[in-house]
mmCIF file of C-alpha atoms in Angstrom:
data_model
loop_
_atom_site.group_PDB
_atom_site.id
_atom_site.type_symbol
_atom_site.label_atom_id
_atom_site.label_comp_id
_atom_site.label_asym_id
_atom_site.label_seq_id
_atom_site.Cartn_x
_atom_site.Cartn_y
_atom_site.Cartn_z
ATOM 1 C CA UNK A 1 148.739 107.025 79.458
ATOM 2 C CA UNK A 2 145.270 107.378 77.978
ATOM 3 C CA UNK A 3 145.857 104.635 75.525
ATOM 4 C CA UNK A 4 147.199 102.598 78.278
ATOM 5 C CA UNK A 5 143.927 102.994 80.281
ATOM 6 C CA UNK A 6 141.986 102.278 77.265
ATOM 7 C CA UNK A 7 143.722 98.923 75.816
ATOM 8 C CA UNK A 8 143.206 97.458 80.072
ATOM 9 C CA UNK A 9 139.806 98.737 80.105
ATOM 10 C CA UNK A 10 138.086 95.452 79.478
ATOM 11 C CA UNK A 11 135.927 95.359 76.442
ATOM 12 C CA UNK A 12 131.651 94.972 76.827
ATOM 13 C CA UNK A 13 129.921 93.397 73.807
ATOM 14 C CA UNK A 14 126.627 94.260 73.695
ATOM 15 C CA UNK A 15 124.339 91.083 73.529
ATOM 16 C CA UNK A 16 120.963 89.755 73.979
ATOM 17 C CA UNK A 17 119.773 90.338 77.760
ATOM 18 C CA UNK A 18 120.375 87.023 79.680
ATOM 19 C CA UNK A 19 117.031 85.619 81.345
ATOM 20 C CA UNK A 20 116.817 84.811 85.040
ATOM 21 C CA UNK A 21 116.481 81.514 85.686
ATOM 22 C CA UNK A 22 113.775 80.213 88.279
ATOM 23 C CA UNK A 23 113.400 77.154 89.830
ATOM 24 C CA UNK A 24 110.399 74.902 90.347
ATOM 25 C CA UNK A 25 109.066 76.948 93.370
ATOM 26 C CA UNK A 26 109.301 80.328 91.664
ATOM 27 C CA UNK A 27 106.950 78.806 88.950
ATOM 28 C CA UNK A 28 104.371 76.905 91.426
ATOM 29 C CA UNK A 29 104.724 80.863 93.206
ATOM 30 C CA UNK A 30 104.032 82.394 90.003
ATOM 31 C CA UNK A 31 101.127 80.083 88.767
ATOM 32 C CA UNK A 32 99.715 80.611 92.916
ATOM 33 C CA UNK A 33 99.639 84.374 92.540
ATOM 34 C CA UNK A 34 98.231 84.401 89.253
ATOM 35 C CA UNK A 35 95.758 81.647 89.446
ATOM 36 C CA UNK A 36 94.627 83.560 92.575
ATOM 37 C CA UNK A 37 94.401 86.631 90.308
ATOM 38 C CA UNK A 38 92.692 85.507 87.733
ATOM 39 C CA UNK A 39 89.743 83.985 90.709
ATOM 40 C CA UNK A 40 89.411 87.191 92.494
ATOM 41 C CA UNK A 41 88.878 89.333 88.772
ATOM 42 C CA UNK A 42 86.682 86.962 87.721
ATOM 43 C CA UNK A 43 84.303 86.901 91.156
ATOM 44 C CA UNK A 44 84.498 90.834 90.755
ATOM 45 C CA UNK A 45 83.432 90.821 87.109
ATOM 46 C CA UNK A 46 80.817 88.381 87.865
ATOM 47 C CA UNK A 47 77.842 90.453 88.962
ATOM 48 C CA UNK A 48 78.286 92.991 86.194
ATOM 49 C CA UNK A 49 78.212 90.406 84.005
ATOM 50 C CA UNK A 50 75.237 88.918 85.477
ATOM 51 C CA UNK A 51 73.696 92.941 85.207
ATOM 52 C CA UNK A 52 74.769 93.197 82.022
ATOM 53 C CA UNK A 53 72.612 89.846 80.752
ATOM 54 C CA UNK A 54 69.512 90.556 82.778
ATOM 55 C CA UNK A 55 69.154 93.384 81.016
ATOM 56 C CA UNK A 56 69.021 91.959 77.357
ATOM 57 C CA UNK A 57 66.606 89.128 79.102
ATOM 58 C CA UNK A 58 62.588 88.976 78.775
ATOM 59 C CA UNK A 59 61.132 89.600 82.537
ATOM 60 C CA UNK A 60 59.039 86.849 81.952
ATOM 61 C CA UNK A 61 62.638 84.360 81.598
ATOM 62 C CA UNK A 62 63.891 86.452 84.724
ATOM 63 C CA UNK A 63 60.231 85.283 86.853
ATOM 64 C CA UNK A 64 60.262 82.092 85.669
ATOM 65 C CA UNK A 65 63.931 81.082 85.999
ATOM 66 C CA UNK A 66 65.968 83.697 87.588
ATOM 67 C CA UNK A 67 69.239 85.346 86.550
ATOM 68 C CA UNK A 68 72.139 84.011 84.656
ATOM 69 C CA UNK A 69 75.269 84.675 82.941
ATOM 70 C CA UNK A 70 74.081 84.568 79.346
ATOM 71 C CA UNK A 71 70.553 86.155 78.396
ATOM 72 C CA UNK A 72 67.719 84.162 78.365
ATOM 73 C CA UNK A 73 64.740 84.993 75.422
ATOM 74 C CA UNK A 74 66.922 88.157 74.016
ATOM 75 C CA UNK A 75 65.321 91.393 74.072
ATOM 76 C CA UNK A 76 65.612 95.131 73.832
ATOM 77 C CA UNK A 77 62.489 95.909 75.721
ATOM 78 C CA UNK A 78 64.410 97.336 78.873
ATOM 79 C CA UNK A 79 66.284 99.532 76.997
ATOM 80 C CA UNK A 80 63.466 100.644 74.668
ATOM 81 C CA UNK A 81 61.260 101.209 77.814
ATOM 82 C CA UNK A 82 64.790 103.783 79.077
ATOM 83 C CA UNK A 83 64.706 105.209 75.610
ATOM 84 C CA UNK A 84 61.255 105.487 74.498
ATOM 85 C CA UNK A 85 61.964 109.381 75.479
ATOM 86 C CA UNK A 86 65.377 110.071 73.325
ATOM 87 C CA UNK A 87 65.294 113.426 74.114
ATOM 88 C CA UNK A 88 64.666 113.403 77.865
ATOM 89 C CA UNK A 89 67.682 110.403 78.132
ATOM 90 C CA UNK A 90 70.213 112.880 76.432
ATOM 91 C CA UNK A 91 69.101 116.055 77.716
ATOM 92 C CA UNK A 92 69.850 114.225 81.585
ATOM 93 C CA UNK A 93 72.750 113.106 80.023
ATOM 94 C CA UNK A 94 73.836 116.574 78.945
ATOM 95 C CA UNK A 95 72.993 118.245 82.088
ATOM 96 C CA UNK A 96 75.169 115.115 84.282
ATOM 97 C CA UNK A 97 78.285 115.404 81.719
ATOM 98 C CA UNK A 98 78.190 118.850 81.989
ATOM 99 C CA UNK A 99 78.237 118.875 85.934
ATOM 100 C CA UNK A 100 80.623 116.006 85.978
ATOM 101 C CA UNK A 101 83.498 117.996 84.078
ATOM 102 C CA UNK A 102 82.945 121.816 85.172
ATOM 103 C CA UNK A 103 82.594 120.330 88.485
ATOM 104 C CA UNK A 104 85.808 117.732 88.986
ATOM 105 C CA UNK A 105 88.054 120.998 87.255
ATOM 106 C CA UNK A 106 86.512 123.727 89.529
ATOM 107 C CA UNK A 107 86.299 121.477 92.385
ATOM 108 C CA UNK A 108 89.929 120.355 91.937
ATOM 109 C CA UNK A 109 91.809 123.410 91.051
ATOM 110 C CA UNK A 110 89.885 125.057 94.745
ATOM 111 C CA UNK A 111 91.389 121.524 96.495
ATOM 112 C CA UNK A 112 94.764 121.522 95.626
ATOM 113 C CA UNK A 113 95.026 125.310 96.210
ATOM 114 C CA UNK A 114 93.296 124.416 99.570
ATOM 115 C CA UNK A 115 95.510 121.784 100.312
ATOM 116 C CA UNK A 116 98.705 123.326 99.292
ATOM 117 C CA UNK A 117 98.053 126.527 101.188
ATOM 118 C CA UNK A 118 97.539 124.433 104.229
ATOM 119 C CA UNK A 119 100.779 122.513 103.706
ATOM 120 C CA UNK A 120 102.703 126.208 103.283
ATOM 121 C CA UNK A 121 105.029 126.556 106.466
ATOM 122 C CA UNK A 122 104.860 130.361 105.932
ATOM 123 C CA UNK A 123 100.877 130.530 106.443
ATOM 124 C CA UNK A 124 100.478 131.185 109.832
ATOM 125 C CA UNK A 125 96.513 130.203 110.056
ATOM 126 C CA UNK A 126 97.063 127.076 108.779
ATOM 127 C CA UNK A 127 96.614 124.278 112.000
ATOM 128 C CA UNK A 128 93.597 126.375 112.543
ATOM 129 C CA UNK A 129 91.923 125.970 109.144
ATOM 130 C CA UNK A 130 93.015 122.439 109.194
ATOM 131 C CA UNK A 131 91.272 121.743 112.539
ATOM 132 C CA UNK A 132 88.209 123.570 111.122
ATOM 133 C CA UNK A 133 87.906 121.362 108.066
ATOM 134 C CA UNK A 134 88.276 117.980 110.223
ATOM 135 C CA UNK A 135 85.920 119.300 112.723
ATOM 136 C CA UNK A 136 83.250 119.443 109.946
ATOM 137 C CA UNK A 137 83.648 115.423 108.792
ATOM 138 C CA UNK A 138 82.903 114.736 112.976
ATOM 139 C CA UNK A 139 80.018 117.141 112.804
ATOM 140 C CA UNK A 140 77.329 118.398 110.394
ATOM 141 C CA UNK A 141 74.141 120.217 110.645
ATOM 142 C CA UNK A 142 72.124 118.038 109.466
ATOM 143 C CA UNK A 143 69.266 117.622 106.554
ATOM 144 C CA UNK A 144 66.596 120.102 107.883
ATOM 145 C CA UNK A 145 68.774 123.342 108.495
ATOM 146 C CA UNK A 146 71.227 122.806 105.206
ATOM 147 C CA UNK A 147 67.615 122.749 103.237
ATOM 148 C CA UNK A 148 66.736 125.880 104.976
ATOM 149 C CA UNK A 149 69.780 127.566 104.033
ATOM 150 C CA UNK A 150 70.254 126.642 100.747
ATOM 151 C CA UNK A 151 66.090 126.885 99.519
ATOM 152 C CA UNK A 152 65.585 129.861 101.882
ATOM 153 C CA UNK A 153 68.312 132.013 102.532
ATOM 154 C CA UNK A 154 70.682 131.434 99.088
ATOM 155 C CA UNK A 155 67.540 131.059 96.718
ATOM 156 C CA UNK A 156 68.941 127.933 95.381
ATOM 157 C CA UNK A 157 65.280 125.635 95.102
ATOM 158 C CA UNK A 158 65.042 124.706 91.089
ATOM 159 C CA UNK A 159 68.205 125.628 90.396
ATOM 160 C CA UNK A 160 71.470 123.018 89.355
ATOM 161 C CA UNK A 161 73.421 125.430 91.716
ATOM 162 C CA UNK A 162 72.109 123.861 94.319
ATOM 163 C CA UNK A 163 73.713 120.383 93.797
ATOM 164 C CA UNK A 164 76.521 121.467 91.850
ATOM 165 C CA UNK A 165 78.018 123.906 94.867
ATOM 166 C CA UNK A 166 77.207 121.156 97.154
ATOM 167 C CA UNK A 167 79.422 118.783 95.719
ATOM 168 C CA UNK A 168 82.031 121.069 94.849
ATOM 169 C CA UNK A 169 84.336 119.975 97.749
ATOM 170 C CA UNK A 170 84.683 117.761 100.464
ATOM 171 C CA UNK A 171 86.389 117.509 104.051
ATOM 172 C CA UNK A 172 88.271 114.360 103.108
ATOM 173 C CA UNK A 173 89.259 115.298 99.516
ATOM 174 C CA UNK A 174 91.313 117.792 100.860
ATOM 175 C CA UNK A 175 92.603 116.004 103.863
ATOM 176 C CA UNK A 176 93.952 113.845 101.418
ATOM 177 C CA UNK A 177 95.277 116.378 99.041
ATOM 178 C CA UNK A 178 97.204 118.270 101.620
ATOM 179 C CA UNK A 179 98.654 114.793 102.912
ATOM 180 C CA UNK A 180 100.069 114.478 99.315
ATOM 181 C CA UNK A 181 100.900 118.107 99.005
ATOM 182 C CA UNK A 182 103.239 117.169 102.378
ATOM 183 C CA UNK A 183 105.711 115.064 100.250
ATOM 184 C CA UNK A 184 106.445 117.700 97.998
ATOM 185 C CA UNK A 185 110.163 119.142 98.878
ATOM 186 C CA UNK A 186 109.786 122.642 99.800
ATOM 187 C CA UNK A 187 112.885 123.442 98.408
ATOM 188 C CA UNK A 188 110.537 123.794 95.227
ATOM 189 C CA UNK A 189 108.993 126.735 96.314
ATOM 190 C CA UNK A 190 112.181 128.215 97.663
ATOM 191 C CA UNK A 191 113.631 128.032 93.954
ATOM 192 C CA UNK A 192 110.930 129.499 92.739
ATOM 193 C CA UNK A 193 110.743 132.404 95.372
ATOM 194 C CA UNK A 194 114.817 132.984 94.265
ATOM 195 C CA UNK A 195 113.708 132.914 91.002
ATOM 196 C CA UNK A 196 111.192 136.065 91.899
ATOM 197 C CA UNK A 197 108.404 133.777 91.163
ATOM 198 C CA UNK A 198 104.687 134.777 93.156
ATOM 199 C CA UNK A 199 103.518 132.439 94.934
ATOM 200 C CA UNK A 200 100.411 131.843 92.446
ATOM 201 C CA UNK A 201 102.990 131.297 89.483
ATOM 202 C CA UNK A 202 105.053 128.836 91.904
ATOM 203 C CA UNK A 203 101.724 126.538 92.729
ATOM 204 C CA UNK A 204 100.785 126.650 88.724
ATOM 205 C CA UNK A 205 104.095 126.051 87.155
ATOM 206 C CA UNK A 206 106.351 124.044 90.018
ATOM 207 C CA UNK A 207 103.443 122.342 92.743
ATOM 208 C CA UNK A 208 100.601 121.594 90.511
ATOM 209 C CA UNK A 209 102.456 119.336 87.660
ATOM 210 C CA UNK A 210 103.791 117.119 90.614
ATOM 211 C CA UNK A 211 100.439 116.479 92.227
ATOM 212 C CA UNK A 212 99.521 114.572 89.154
ATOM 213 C CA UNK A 213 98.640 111.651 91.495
ATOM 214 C CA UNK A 214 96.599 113.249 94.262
ATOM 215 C CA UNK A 215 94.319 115.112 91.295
ATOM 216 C CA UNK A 216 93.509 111.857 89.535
ATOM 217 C CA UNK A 217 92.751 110.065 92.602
ATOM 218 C CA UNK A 218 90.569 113.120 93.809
ATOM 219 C CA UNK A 219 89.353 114.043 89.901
ATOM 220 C CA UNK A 220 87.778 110.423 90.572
ATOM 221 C CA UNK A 221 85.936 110.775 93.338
ATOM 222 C CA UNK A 222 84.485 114.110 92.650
ATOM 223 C CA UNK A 223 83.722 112.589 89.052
ATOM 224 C CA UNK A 224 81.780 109.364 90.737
ATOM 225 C CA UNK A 225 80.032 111.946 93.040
ATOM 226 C CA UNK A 226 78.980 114.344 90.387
ATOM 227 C CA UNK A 227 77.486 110.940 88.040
ATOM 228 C CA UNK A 228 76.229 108.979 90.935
ATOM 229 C CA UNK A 229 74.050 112.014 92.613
ATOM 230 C CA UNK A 230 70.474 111.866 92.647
ATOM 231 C CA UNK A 231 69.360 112.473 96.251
ATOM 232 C CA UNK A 232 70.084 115.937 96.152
ATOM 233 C CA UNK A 233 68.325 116.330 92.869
ATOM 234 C CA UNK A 234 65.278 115.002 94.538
ATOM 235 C CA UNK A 235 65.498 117.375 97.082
ATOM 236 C CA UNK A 236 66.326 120.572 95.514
ATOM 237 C CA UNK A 237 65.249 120.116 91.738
ATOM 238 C CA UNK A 238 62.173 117.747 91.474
ATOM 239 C CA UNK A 239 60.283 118.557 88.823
ATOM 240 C CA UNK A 240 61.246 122.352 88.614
ATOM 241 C CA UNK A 241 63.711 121.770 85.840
ATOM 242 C CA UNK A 242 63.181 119.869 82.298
ATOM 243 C CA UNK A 243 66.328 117.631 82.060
ATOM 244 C CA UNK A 244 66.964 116.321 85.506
ATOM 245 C CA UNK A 245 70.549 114.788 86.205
ATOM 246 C CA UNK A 246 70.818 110.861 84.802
ATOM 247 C CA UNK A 247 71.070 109.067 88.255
ATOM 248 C CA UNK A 248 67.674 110.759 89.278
ATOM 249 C CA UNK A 249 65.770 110.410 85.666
ATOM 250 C CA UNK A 250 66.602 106.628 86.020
ATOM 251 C CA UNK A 251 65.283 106.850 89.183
ATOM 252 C CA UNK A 252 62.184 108.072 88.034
ATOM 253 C CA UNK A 253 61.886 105.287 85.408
ATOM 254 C CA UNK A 254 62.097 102.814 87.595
ATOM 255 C CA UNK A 255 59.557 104.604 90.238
ATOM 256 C CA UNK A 256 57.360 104.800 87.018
ATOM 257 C CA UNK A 257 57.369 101.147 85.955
ATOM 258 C CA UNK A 258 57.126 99.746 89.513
ATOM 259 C CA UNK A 259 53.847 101.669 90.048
ATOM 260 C CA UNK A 260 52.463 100.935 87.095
ATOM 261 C CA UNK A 261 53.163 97.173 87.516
ATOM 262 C CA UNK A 262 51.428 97.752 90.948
ATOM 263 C CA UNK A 263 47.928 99.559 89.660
ATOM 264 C CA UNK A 264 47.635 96.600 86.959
ATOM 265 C CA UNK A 265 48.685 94.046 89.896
ATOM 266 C CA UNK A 266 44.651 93.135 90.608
ATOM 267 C CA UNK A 267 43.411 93.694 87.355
ATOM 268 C CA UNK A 268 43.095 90.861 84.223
ATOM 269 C CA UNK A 269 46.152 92.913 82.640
ATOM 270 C CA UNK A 270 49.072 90.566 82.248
ATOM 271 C CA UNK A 271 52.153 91.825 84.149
ATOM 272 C CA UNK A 272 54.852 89.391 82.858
ATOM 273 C CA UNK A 273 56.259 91.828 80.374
ATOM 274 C CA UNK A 274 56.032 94.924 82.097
ATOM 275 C CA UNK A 275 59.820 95.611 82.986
ATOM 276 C CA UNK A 276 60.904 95.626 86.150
ATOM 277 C CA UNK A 277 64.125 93.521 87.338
ATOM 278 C CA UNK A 278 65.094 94.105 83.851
ATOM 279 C CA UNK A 279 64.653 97.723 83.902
ATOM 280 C CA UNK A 280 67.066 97.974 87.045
ATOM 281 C CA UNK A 281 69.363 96.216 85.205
ATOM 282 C CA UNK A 282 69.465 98.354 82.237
ATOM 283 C CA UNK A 283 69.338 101.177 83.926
ATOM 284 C CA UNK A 284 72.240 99.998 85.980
ATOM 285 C CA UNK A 285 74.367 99.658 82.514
ATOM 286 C CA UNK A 286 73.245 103.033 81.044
ATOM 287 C CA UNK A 287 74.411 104.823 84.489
ATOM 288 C CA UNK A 288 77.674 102.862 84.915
ATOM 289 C CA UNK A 289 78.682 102.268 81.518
ATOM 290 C CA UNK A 290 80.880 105.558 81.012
ATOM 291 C CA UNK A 291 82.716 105.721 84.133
ATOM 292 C CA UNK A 292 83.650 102.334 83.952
ATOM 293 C CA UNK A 293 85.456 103.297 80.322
ATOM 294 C CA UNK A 294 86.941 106.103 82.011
ATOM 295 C CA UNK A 295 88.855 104.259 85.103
ATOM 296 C CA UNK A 296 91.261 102.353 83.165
ATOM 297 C CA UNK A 297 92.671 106.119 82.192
ATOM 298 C CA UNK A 298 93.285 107.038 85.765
ATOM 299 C CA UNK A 299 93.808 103.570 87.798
ATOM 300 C CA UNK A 300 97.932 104.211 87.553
ATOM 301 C CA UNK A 301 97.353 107.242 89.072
ATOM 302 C CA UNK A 302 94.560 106.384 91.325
ATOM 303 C CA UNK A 303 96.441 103.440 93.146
ATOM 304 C CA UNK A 304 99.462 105.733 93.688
ATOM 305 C CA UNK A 305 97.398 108.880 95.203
ATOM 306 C CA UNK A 306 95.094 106.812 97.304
ATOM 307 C CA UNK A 307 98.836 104.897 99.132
ATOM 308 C CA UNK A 308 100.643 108.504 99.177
ATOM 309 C CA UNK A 309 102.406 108.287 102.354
ATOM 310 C CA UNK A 310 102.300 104.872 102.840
ATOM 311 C CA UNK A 311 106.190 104.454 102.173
ATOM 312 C CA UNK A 312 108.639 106.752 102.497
ATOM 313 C CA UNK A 313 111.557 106.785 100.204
#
């Protein structure tokens, strides 16, 4: 009966996959969407590329005939100016890679235990929490009394403590990560309770590997906050430590040059090559240079976190 089965079973020879075939308005479609593509990359690329060649530009070229796409009169001198004090520029460096990494791990591992807590249908505190964490991105205390508490009370003036707690977490980060944490099946945890799994064991080994998506998108954000931050090094560091973060040396640079091209502004001294548009520029590139080699790593991931919840399926 088998062989019976078998001979009527009609054979499949495996071949070459056939191609779809389009029509004429599936290619005019196609060459729409990426012609339309191609535009909108190229209008976003186009001021970084236009940062990128004032920097390698003379300031003089820059006064005298604005900005363009390629350099004009080639030069180093903004980026010799940024590195005239190597150790300074890498120490700053140091002290913001440093912050950057400790920070985004510490600061995610505390989120997605926050956010999968609040998720847990067995934690009975858990609306209240919630409503306490969204209350806090309506309402804040302000500059004046978070100073106070954080110079004053937790002896945190000169110290990187001071900006690295601060950015540690935020309201929306884990808002966001317990919104992801939502379309997890709790049947997960259930198998792992049968299994006599604790509940720290079940978030390591089950939860955690299948937030991959929420921690990229929220590894970002804490990662751009951490590089970009130089307020609150202004305010709680100033010149109390000897390698300040990189977003608030380069802000001192910049200070630097503009006053100096402002005290030689009336006198005979020639101004034309003191850097100044060109120094933004380059400074610009040296801040933004890593993390934009780092998003290509985490854009799958990033585009699927940042729409969790917008389909279900």
């Amino acid at each position: 009966m088998s062989r019976i089965a078998a001979a009527e079973r009609p054979r499949t020879v495996a071949g070459p996959a056939r191609k779809v075939r389009l029509d004429r308005s599936d290619y005019a479609l196609r060459g729409i969407s990426y012609a339309s593509v191609t535009l909108f990359a190229a209008f976003c690329a186009l001021p970084f590329i236009l940062i990128v060649s004032a920097s390698f530009s003379s300031e003089s070229a820059i006064m005298r005939e604005g900005f363009g796409l390629l350099p004009k009169e080639f030069t180093f001198a903004a980026y010799e100016y940024i590195f005239r004090a190597p150790r300074q520029i890498i120490g700053s460096y140091v002290v913001t890679i440093v912050m950057t990494v400790s920070g985004t791990a510490i600061g995610l591992f505390i989120i997605a235990m926050t956010g999968y807590a609040l998720q847990r249908k067995d934690f009975p505190f858990r609306n209240s929490i919630s409503f306490f964490i969204y209350f806090t991105t309506l309402f804040s205390a302000g500059l004046a009394p978070t100073y106070i508490w954080v110079a004053r009370y937790l002896e945190l003036k000169g110290s990187y403590l001071a900006v690295f707690l601060q950015l540690l977490m935020t309201p929306w980060l884990i808002i966001l990560m317990k919104n992801f944490v939502r379309s997890v099946p709790y049947e997960v945890v259930e198998s792992g309770k049968v299994d006599g799994a604790g509940d720290f064991r079940i978030f390591l080994q089950l939860v955690l590997p299948m937030m991959k998506p929420a921690l990229a998108t929220c590894g970002l954000f804490l990662a751009l906050g951490y590089w970009n931050e130089w307020y609150l090094s202004s305010l709680y560091l100033g010149s109390t430590v000897e390698f300040k973060p990189l977003q608030y040396h380069l802000y001192n640079i910049i200070n630097t040059a503009n006053a100096l091209r402002n005290s030689v502004a009336g006198s005979n001294v020639s101004i034309t090559e003191l850097p100044s548009n060109t120094l933004k520029m380059a400074s610009a590139v040296v801040a933004t240079g890593p993390i934009v080699l780092l998003y290509p790593f985490v854009q799958k991931y990033f585009v699927s976190g940042i729409t969790v919840g917008a389909v279900k399926g």
